[in-house]
CSV table of C-alpha atoms in Angstrom, one decimal:
chain,number,residue,atom,x,y,z
A,18,MET,CA,56.5,-49.1,38.8
A,19,ASP,CA,60.4,-48.8,38.8
A,20,ALA,CA,62.8,-49.0,35.9
A,21,SER,CA,63.0,-52.7,36.2
A,22,GLY,CA,59.2,-53.0,36.0
A,23,ASP,CA,58.7,-53.9,39.7
A,24,VAL,CA,55.9,-52.5,41.7
A,25,VAL,CA,57.2,-49.8,44.1
A,26,ARG,CA,55.7,-49.9,47.7
A,27,PRO,CA,53.3,-52.8,47.1
A,28,GLY,CA,49.9,-52.2,48.9
A,29,ASP,CA,50.9,-48.7,50.0
A,30,PHE,CA,48.7,-46.2,48.1
A,31,VAL,CA,50.3,-43.2,49.7
A,32,GLY,CA,53.8,-44.3,49.1
A,33,GLN,CA,53.0,-45.1,45.5
A,34,TYR,CA,51.4,-41.6,45.1
A,35,ALA,CA,54.6,-40.1,46.5
A,36,TYR,CA,56.6,-42.1,44.3
A,37,CYS,CA,54.7,-41.1,41.0
A,38,LEU,CA,55.1,-37.5,42.0
A,39,ASP,CA,58.9,-37.7,42.8
A,40,ARG,CA,59.2,-39.5,39.5
A,41,ALA,CA,57.5,-36.8,37.6
A,42,ASP,CA,59.6,-34.2,39.3
A,43,ALA,CA,62.8,-36.1,38.3
A,44,LEU,CA,61.7,-36.1,34.6
A,45,LEU,CA,60.8,-32.5,34.8
A,46,ARG,CA,64.1,-31.5,36.2
A,47,ARG,CA,65.8,-33.1,33.1
A,48,ALA,CA,63.8,-30.6,31.0
A,49,GLY,CA,64.8,-27.7,33.4
A,50,LEU,CA,61.4,-27.6,35.2
A,51,SER,CA,60.2,-29.2,38.4
A,52,LEU,CA,56.9,-30.1,40.2
A,53,ASP,CA,56.7,-26.2,41.0
A,54,ASP,CA,55.8,-25.8,37.3
A,55,ALA,CA,52.9,-28.1,37.3
A,56,VAL,CA,49.7,-27.0,35.9
A,57,THR,CA,47.6,-30.1,36.2
A,58,THR,CA,47.8,-33.5,38.0
A,59,TYR,CA,45.1,-36.1,37.0
A,60,ASP,CA,45.4,-39.2,38.9
A,61,TYR,CA,43.8,-42.7,38.3
A,62,SER,CA,43.3,-45.2,40.9
A,63,THR,CA,40.8,-48.0,41.7
A,64,PRO,CA,37.6,-48.1,43.8
A,65,ALA,CA,39.5,-49.9,46.6
A,66,SER,CA,41.6,-46.9,47.1
A,67,ARG,CA,38.7,-44.5,47.7
A,68,ASP,CA,39.0,-45.1,51.5
A,69,VAL,CA,42.7,-44.1,51.7
A,70,TYR,CA,42.7,-41.5,48.9
A,71,ARG,CA,42.5,-38.4,51.2
A,72,ARG,CA,45.9,-39.5,52.8
A,73,SER,CA,47.3,-38.2,49.5
A,74,HIS,CA,46.8,-34.6,50.7
A,75,ARG,CA,49.9,-34.6,52.9
A,76,VAL,CA,51.9,-36.0,49.9
A,77,ARG,CA,50.5,-33.2,47.6
A,78,GLU,CA,51.1,-30.5,50.3
A,79,GLU,CA,54.6,-31.6,50.6
A,80,ARG,CA,55.6,-31.7,47.1
A,81,LEU,CA,53.3,-29.2,45.1
A,82,GLY,CA,52.8,-25.6,45.1
A,83,GLY,CA,56.3,-24.6,45.8
A,84,ALA,CA,56.0,-21.6,43.7
A,85,GLY,CA,52.9,-20.5,45.5
A,86,VAL,CA,50.5,-22.0,42.9
A,87,TYR,CA,48.9,-25.4,43.3
A,88,PRO,CA,48.0,-27.1,40.0
A,89,GLY,CA,44.6,-28.1,38.9
A,90,ALA,CA,43.7,-31.8,39.6
A,91,GLY,CA,41.1,-34.4,38.8
A,92,GLY,CA,40.7,-38.0,40.1
A,93,VAL,CA,39.2,-40.9,38.4
A,94,LEU,CA,38.6,-44.3,39.7
A,95,MET,CA,39.4,-47.2,37.0
A,96,SER,CA,38.2,-50.9,37.2
A,97,ALA,CA,41.9,-51.6,36.8
A,98,LEU,CA,45.3,-50.2,36.1
A,99,HIS,CA,48.2,-51.3,33.9
A,100,HIS,CA,49.4,-53.8,36.6
A,101,PRO,CA,47.6,-55.6,39.3
A,102,GLY,CA,50.0,-54.1,42.1
A,103,ALA,CA,49.7,-50.6,40.7
A,104,LEU,CA,47.3,-48.5,42.9
A,105,VAL,CA,47.8,-45.1,41.2
A,106,ALA,CA,48.9,-43.6,38.1
A,107,ILE,CA,49.4,-39.8,37.6
A,108,ASP,CA,49.5,-37.4,34.6
A,109,VAL,CA,51.4,-34.3,35.3
A,110,THR,CA,51.5,-31.4,32.9
A,111,ALA,CA,53.9,-28.4,33.4
A,112,SER,CA,54.7,-25.2,31.7
A,113,ARG,CA,57.6,-22.9,31.4
A,114,HIS,CA,55.3,-19.8,31.8
A,115,PRO,CA,54.9,-18.1,35.1
A,116,LEU,CA,51.8,-19.7,36.9
A,117,GLU,CA,48.7,-17.6,37.9
A,118,PRO,CA,45.9,-19.2,40.0
A,119,VAL,CA,42.4,-18.5,38.7
A,120,ASN,CA,39.6,-19.0,41.4
A,121,PRO,CA,36.1,-17.2,41.2
A,122,GLY,CA,36.2,-16.9,45.1
A,123,TRP,CA,35.5,-20.5,46.1
A,124,SER,CA,36.9,-20.7,49.9
A,125,ARG,CA,37.0,-24.5,49.6
A,126,TYR,CA,40.2,-24.3,47.8
A,127,ASP,CA,41.9,-22.4,50.6
A,128,THR,CA,42.6,-25.7,52.3
A,129,LEU,CA,43.1,-27.9,49.2
A,130,THR,CA,46.2,-28.8,47.2
A,131,TYR,CA,44.9,-27.9,43.9
A,132,SER,CA,43.4,-24.8,42.2
A,133,PRO,CA,40.2,-24.5,40.1
A,134,GLY,CA,42.3,-23.1,37.2
A,135,VAL,CA,45.9,-22.2,36.5
A,136,ARG,CA,46.8,-19.8,33.7
A,137,ALA,CA,50.3,-20.3,32.2
A,138,GLY,CA,50.9,-18.1,29.1
A,139,ARG,CA,47.7,-18.2,27.0
A,140,THR,CA,46.5,-21.5,28.2
A,141,LEU,CA,44.0,-22.0,31.1
A,142,PHE,CA,44.5,-25.4,32.6
A,143,MET,CA,41.6,-26.4,34.8
A,144,SER,CA,40.7,-28.9,37.4
A,145,GLY,CA,38.2,-31.6,36.9
A,146,PHE,CA,34.7,-30.4,37.9
A,147,ALA,CA,31.7,-32.4,38.9
A,148,ALA,CA,28.2,-31.5,40.4
A,149,LEU,CA,29.3,-30.1,43.7
A,150,ASP,CA,28.1,-27.3,45.8
A,151,MET,CA,31.2,-25.2,46.2
A,152,GLU,CA,29.9,-23.6,49.4
A,153,THR,CA,28.7,-26.6,51.3
A,154,GLN,CA,30.6,-29.1,49.4
A,155,GLU,CA,27.4,-31.3,48.9
A,156,ALA,CA,27.2,-33.5,45.9
A,157,LEU,CA,24.3,-32.3,43.8
A,158,TYR,CA,21.6,-34.3,42.0
A,159,PRO,CA,22.6,-38.0,42.8
A,160,GLY,CA,21.4,-40.4,40.2
A,161,ASP,CA,20.6,-37.6,37.4
A,162,ALA,CA,23.3,-37.3,35.0
A,163,GLU,CA,21.6,-34.6,33.1
A,164,ALA,CA,21.3,-32.5,36.1
A,165,GLN,CA,24.8,-33.2,37.2
A,166,ALA,CA,26.0,-32.0,33.6
A,167,GLU,CA,24.1,-28.7,34.2
A,168,ALA,CA,25.9,-28.1,37.4
A,169,THR,CA,29.2,-29.3,36.3
A,170,TYR,CA,29.4,-27.1,33.2
A,171,GLY,CA,27.9,-24.2,35.1
A,172,ALA,CA,31.0,-24.5,37.3
A,173,VAL,CA,33.2,-24.6,34.2
A,174,LEU,CA,31.5,-21.4,32.9
A,175,ARG,CA,32.0,-19.6,36.1
A,176,VAL,CA,35.7,-20.2,36.1
A,177,LEU,CA,36.0,-19.1,32.4
A,178,GLU,CA,34.1,-15.9,33.3
A,179,HIS,CA,36.3,-15.1,36.1
A,180,ALA,CA,39.2,-15.5,33.8
A,181,GLY,CA,37.7,-13.1,31.2
A,182,LEU,CA,36.8,-15.9,28.9
A,183,GLY,CA,33.7,-17.6,27.6
A,184,PRO,CA,32.7,-21.0,26.2
A,185,ASP,CA,34.0,-20.3,22.7
A,186,ASP,CA,37.6,-20.0,24.3
A,187,LEU,CA,37.5,-23.7,25.3
A,188,LEU,CA,39.9,-25.8,23.4
A,189,SER,CA,38.6,-29.3,24.7
A,190,THR,CA,36.7,-31.0,27.4
A,191,VAL,CA,37.3,-34.6,28.5
A,192,GLU,CA,34.2,-36.3,30.2
A,193,PHE,CA,34.5,-39.2,32.4
A,194,CYS,CA,31.2,-41.1,33.0
A,195,VAL,CA,30.8,-43.9,35.4
A,196,ALA,CA,29.8,-47.3,34.0
A,197,PRO,CA,27.4,-48.8,33.7
A,198,VAL,CA,25.8,-45.8,31.7
A,199,PRO,CA,23.6,-43.9,34.4
A,200,PRO,CA,20.2,-42.7,33.7
A,201,GLY,CA,20.1,-39.5,31.8
A,202,HIS,CA,23.3,-39.8,30.2
A,203,ARG,CA,22.0,-39.2,26.7
A,204,GLY,CA,21.0,-35.6,28.0
A,205,VAL,CA,24.6,-34.7,29.0
A,206,ALA,CA,25.7,-34.0,25.4
A,207,SER,CA,22.5,-31.9,24.8
A,208,VAL,CA,23.4,-29.9,28.0
A,209,ARG,CA,27.1,-29.4,26.9
A,210,ASP,CA,26.0,-28.1,23.4
A,211,ARG,CA,23.4,-25.7,24.8
A,212,LEU,CA,25.7,-24.2,27.6
A,213,LEU,CA,29.0,-24.0,25.6
A,214,ARG,CA,27.2,-22.9,22.4
A,215,THR,CA,30.0,-24.1,19.9
A,216,PRO,CA,31.2,-27.1,21.7
A,217,PRO,CA,35.0,-27.7,21.6
A,218,VAL,CA,36.6,-30.9,20.9
A,219,SER,CA,35.1,-33.4,23.4
A,220,THR,CA,36.2,-36.8,24.4
A,221,ARG,CA,34.0,-39.1,26.6
A,222,ALA,CA,35.4,-42.1,28.5
A,223,ALA,CA,33.9,-44.5,30.9
A,224,CYS,CA,35.3,-45.3,34.2
A,225,ALA,CA,34.5,-47.5,37.3
A,226,ALA,CA,33.6,-44.6,39.6
A,227,LEU,CA,34.6,-41.2,40.7
A,228,LEU,CA,35.9,-40.0,44.1
A,229,ARG,CA,32.5,-39.1,45.5
A,230,PRO,CA,30.3,-42.1,44.9
A,231,GLU,CA,27.4,-39.6,44.1
A,232,PHE,CA,29.2,-38.3,41.1
A,233,LEU,CA,28.1,-39.6,37.7
A,234,LEU,CA,30.3,-37.3,35.6
A,235,GLU,CA,33.6,-35.3,35.9
A,236,VAL,CA,34.8,-33.0,33.2
A,237,PHE,CA,38.3,-31.9,32.5
A,238,PRO,CA,38.4,-28.7,30.4
A,239,THR,CA,41.1,-26.7,28.9
A,240,ALA,CA,40.9,-23.0,27.5
A,241,LEU,CA,42.9,-20.7,25.4
A,242,TYR,CA,43.2,-16.8,26.0
A,243,PRO,CA,42.9,-14.9,22.7
A,244,ALA,CA,46.3,-13.7,21.1
A,245,GLU,CA,47.3,-10.1,22.0
A,246,GLU,CA,47.1,-7.8,19.1
A,247,GLY,CA,50.4,-7.9,17.4
A,248,SER,CA,51.7,-11.0,18.9
């Protein structure tokens, strides 16, 4: 929506996606930054946009990664946004620190416009993770929230390990679970507690769906590198 409160590019998901990123870039430039400094982009759309969502790839490719590092990313489908004509809303976080991509070696990210993780200073900003086979890109354990949690948090731990971190270095996790509540949802917390040992601050929110219809859970994590001695 523009400064007058009018919907921009009505009915045009890609146009609105581009507008949101351009608006974020303009705001960042007022702070001496730009989209080149983005560490995460988390977007929220509706289930009706699922069929056209892939078209946002070109928009992201044109606007992000200008400094050689694509941000982490996540996508959640909400039942409604803040205005009936709004098709997407995007949260953008940026850093003044130099950016370093963190990828355990998953080749799928070679052609994507986001990274599994981005280190900026002492913070590791991470993409949203779900129960996905990183080689075949197959959605795992359809219909089983507990098994999906095992795979999801397993991916988070792999990124942490590659970064030289562990579960104790997590600052927070935000879990988006589809509504209505899927079978096995009560086991998600126990899986998180077991795999993360001392779980960080965690928030759980319900959403209409996730970008892959098989996904029941997506987790957005953030971690912190230990302070160097004397710093």
